[in-house]
Coordinates of C-alpha atoms and ligand atoms in Angstrom, one line a residue:
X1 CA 0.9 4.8 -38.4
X2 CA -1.1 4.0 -34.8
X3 CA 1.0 2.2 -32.6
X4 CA -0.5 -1.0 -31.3
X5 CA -1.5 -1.2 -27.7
X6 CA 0.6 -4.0 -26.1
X7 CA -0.9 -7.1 -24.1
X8 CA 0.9 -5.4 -20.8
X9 CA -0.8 -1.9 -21.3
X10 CA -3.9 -3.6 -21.6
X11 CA -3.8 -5.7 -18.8
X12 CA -2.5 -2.5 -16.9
X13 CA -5.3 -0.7 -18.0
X14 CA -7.8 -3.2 -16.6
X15 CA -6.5 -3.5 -13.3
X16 CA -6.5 -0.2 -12.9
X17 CA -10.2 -0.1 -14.3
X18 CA -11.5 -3.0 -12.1
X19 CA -9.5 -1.1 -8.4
X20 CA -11.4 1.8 -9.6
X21 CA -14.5 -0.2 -10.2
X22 CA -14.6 -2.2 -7.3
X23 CA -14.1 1.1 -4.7
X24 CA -17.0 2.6 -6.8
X25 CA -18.6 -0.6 -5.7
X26 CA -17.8 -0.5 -2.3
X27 CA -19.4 2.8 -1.8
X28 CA -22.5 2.4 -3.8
X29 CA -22.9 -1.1 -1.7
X30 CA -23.1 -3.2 -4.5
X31 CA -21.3 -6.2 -6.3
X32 CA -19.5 -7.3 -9.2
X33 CA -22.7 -8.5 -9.9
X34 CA -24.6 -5.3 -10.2
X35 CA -22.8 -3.5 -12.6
X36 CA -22.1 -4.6 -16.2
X37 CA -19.1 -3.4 -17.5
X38 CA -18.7 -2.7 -21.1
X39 CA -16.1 -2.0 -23.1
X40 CA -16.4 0.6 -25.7
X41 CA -14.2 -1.0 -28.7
X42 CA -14.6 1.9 -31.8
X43 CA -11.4 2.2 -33.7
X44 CA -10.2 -0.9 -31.1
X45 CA -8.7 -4.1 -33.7
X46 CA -10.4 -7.6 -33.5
X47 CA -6.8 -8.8 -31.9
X48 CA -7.2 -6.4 -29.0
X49 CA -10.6 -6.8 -28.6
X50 CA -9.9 -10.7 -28.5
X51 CA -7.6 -10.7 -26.1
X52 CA -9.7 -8.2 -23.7
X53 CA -12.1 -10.8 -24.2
X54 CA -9.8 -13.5 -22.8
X55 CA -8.8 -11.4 -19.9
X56 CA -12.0 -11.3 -18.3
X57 CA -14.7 -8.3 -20.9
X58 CA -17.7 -10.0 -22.1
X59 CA -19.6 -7.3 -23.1
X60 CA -18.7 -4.7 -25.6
X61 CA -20.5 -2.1 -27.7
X62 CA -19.5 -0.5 -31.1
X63 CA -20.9 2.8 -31.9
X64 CA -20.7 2.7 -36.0
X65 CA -22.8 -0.3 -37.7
X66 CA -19.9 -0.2 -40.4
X67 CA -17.4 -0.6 -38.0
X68 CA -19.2 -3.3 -36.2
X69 CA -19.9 -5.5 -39.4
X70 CA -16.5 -5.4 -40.4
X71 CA -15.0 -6.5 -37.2
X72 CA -17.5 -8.3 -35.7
X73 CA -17.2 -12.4 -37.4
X74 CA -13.6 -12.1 -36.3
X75 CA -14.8 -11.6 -32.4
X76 CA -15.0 -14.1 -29.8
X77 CA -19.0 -14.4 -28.9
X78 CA -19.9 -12.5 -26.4
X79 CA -22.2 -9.8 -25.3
X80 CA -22.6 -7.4 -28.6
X81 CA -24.9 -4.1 -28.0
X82 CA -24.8 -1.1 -30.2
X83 CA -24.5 2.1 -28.5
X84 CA -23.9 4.9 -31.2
X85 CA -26.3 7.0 -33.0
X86 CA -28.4 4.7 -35.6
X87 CA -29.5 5.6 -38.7
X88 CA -33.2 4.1 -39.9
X89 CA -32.1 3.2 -42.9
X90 CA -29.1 1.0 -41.2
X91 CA -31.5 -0.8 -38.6
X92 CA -32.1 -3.9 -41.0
X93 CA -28.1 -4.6 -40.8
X94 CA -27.9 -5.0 -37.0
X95 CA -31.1 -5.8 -35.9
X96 CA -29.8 -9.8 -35.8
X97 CA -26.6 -8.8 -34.7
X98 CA -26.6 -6.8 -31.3
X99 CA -28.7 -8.3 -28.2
X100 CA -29.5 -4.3 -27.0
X101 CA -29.4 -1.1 -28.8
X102 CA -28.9 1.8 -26.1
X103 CA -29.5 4.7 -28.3
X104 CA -32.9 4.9 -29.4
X105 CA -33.3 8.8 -29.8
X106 CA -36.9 9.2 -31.5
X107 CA -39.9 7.7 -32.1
X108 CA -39.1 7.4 -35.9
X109 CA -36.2 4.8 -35.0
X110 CA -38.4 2.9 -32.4
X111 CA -40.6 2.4 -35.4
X112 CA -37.9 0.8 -37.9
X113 CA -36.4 -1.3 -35.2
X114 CA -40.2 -2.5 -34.5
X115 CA -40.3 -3.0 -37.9
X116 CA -37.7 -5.0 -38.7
X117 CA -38.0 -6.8 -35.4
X118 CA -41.3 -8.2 -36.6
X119 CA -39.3 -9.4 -39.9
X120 CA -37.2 -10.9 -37.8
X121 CA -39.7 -12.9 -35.9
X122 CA -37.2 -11.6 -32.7
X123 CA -37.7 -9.3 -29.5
X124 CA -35.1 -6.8 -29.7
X125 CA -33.9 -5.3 -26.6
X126 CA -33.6 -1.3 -26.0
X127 CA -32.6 1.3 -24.1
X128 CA -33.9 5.0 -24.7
X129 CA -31.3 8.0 -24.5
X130 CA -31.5 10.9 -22.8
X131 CA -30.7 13.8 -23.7
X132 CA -29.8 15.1 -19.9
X133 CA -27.6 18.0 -20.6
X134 CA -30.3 19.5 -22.6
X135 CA -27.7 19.7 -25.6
X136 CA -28.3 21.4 -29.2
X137 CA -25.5 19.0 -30.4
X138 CA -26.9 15.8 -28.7
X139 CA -29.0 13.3 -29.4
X140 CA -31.8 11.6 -27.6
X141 CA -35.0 12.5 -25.3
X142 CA -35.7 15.7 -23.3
X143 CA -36.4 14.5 -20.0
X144 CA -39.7 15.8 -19.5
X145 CA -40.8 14.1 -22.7
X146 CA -38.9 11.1 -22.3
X147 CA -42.5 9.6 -20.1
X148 CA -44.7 9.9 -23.1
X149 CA -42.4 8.5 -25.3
X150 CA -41.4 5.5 -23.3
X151 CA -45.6 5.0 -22.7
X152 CA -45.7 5.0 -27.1
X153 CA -43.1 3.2 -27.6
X154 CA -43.2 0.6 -25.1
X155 CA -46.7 -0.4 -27.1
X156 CA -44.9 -0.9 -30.3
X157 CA -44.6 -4.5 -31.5
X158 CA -41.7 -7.1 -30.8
X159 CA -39.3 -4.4 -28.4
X160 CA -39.0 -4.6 -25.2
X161 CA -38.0 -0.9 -23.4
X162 CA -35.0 -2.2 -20.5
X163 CA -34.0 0.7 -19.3
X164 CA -32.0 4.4 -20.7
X165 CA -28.7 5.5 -21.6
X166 CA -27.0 9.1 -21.4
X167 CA -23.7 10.8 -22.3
X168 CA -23.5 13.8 -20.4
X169 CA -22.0 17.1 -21.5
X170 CA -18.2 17.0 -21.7
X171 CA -16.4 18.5 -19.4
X172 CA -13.0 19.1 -17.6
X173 CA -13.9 17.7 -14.3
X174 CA -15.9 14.6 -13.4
X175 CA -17.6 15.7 -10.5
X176 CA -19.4 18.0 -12.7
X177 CA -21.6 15.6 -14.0
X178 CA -22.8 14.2 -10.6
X179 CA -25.6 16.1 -10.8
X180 CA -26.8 14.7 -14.0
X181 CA -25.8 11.2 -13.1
X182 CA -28.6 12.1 -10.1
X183 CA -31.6 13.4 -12.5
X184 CA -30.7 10.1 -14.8
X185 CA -31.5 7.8 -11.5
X186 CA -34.5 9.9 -10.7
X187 CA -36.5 9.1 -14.3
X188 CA -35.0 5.8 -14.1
X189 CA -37.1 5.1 -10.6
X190 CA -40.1 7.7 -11.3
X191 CA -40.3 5.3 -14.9
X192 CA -39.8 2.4 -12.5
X193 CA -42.5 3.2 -10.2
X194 CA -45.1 4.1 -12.7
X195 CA -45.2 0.3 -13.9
X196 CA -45.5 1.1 -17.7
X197 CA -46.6 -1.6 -19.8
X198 CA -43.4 -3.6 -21.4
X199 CA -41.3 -1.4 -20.0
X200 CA -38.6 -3.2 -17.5
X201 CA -36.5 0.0 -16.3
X202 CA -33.2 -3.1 -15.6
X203 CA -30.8 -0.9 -17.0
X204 CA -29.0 2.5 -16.1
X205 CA -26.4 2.6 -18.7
X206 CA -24.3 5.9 -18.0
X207 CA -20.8 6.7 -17.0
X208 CA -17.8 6.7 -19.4
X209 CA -13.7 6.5 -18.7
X210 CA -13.7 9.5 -16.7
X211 CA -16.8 9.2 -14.6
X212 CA -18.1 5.6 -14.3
X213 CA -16.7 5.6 -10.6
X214 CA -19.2 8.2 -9.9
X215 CA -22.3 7.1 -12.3
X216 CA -21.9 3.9 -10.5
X217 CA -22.4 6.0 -7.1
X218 CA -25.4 7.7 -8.6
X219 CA -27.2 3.9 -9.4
X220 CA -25.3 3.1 -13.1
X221 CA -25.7 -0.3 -13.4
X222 CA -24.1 -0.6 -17.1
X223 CA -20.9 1.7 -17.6
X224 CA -20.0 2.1 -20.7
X225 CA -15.6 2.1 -21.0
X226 CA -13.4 2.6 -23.9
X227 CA -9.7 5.2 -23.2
X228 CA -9.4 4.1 -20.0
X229 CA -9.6 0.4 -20.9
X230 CA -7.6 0.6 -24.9
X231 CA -5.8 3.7 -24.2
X232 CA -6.2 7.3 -26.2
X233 CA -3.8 6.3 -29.3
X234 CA -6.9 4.4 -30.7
X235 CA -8.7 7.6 -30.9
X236 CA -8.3 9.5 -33.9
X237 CA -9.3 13.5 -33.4
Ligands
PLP1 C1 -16.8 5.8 -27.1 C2 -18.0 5.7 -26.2 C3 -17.9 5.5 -24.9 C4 -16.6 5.3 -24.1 O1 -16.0 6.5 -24.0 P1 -14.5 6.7 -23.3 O2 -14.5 8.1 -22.8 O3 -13.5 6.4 -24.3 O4 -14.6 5.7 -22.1 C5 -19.1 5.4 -24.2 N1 -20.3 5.5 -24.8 C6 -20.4 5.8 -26.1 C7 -21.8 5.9 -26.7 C8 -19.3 5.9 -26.9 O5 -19.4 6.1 -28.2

């Protein structure tokens, strides 16, 4: 059985998160302000979740829509986004449930979400990924497509483009993804600058436990944090 992580390794946790946030701050010249933190809660219980929520996270994002409709009447209101890979055919179950989705990864799913939006009678919110490490195993946008597609899918009824999202490759060292925390910022100001019908560019959402210091560096504005916060035991391999 998975232990349970206690209130005092939490709160150690998020001290230690918020020091490391605010010197990422200080460098980058920004404020608490700036930067939206986000907890990443999969395979976290509603109790812990609730009590992060008391401490001081209002945002967090679930990566499974299963996992997020089970848990997510027991959880204090607060921000909800979904930042996983979604499938079409689950679009309909969380498209009154999340305020952004950060993973739109083809023009397919923009479609459905437009869709459903326009069943909805609501303006959903999303962010496009980015497939930056030009991964076979990842999802998302090539960058030198990514233009195109946010110029097509920005025209699609009832969404509104806010920004993009990215998960780097994996690696052993954090430093190592500096460089594609850079090319992220790029598109996100060459998209900026080209003033694209509905399409905001607000959000930057990149960095994860190991590397948020330095996507916040590199112009994150919405890190996305879920071992450094809950700890590894949630994790099941
Ligand atoms: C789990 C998850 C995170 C958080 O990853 P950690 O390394 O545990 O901080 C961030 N983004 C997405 C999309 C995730 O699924």
């Amino acid at each position: 059985m998975m232990e349970k992580l206690s209130a005092e390794e939490f709160d150690l946790n998020f001290k230690a998160v918020n020091e490391k946030l605010d010197v990422a701050l200080k460098k980058a010249g920004k404020t608490r302000d700036d930067v939206i933190l986000l907890a990443a809660t999969k395979t976290v219980d509603v109790d812990t979740i609730n009590y992060a929520i008391n401490k001081g996270i209002n945002y967090i994002g679930e990566n499974k829509v299963q996992e997020l409709l089970s848990k997510q009447d027991g959880i204090i209101d607060v921000h909800h986004h979904f930042i996983g890979h979604l499938q079409t055919n689950k679009v309909k179950d969380i498209i009154d449930r999340v305020e952004l989705i950060h993973s739109v990864d083809s023009l397919k799913l923009a479609k459905e979400i437009s869709k459903q939006a326009v069943k909805k009678n609501k303006v959903m919110d999303i962010l496009l990924e980015v497939n930056i490490g030009d991964e076979e195993s990842k999802w998302g946008f090539e960058p030198n497509e990514l233009e195109s597609a946010i110029k097509e899918i920005a025209a699609l009824e009832n969404l509104r483009v806010c920004g993009i999202m990215a998960i780097p490759p994996i690696c052993n060292e954090p430093e190592q993804n500096r460089k594609y925390f850079k090319q992220m910022q790029q598109l996100f100001i060459d998209i900026k600058n080209k003033n694209i019908d509905n399409c905001f560019m607000n959000i930057l959402s990149m960095g994860m436990s190991d590397d948020f210091d330095i996507a916040i560096e590199e112009g994150a504005n919405l890190v996305r944090v879920g071992t450094a916060l809950f700890g590894k035991r949630y994790y099941i391999k």
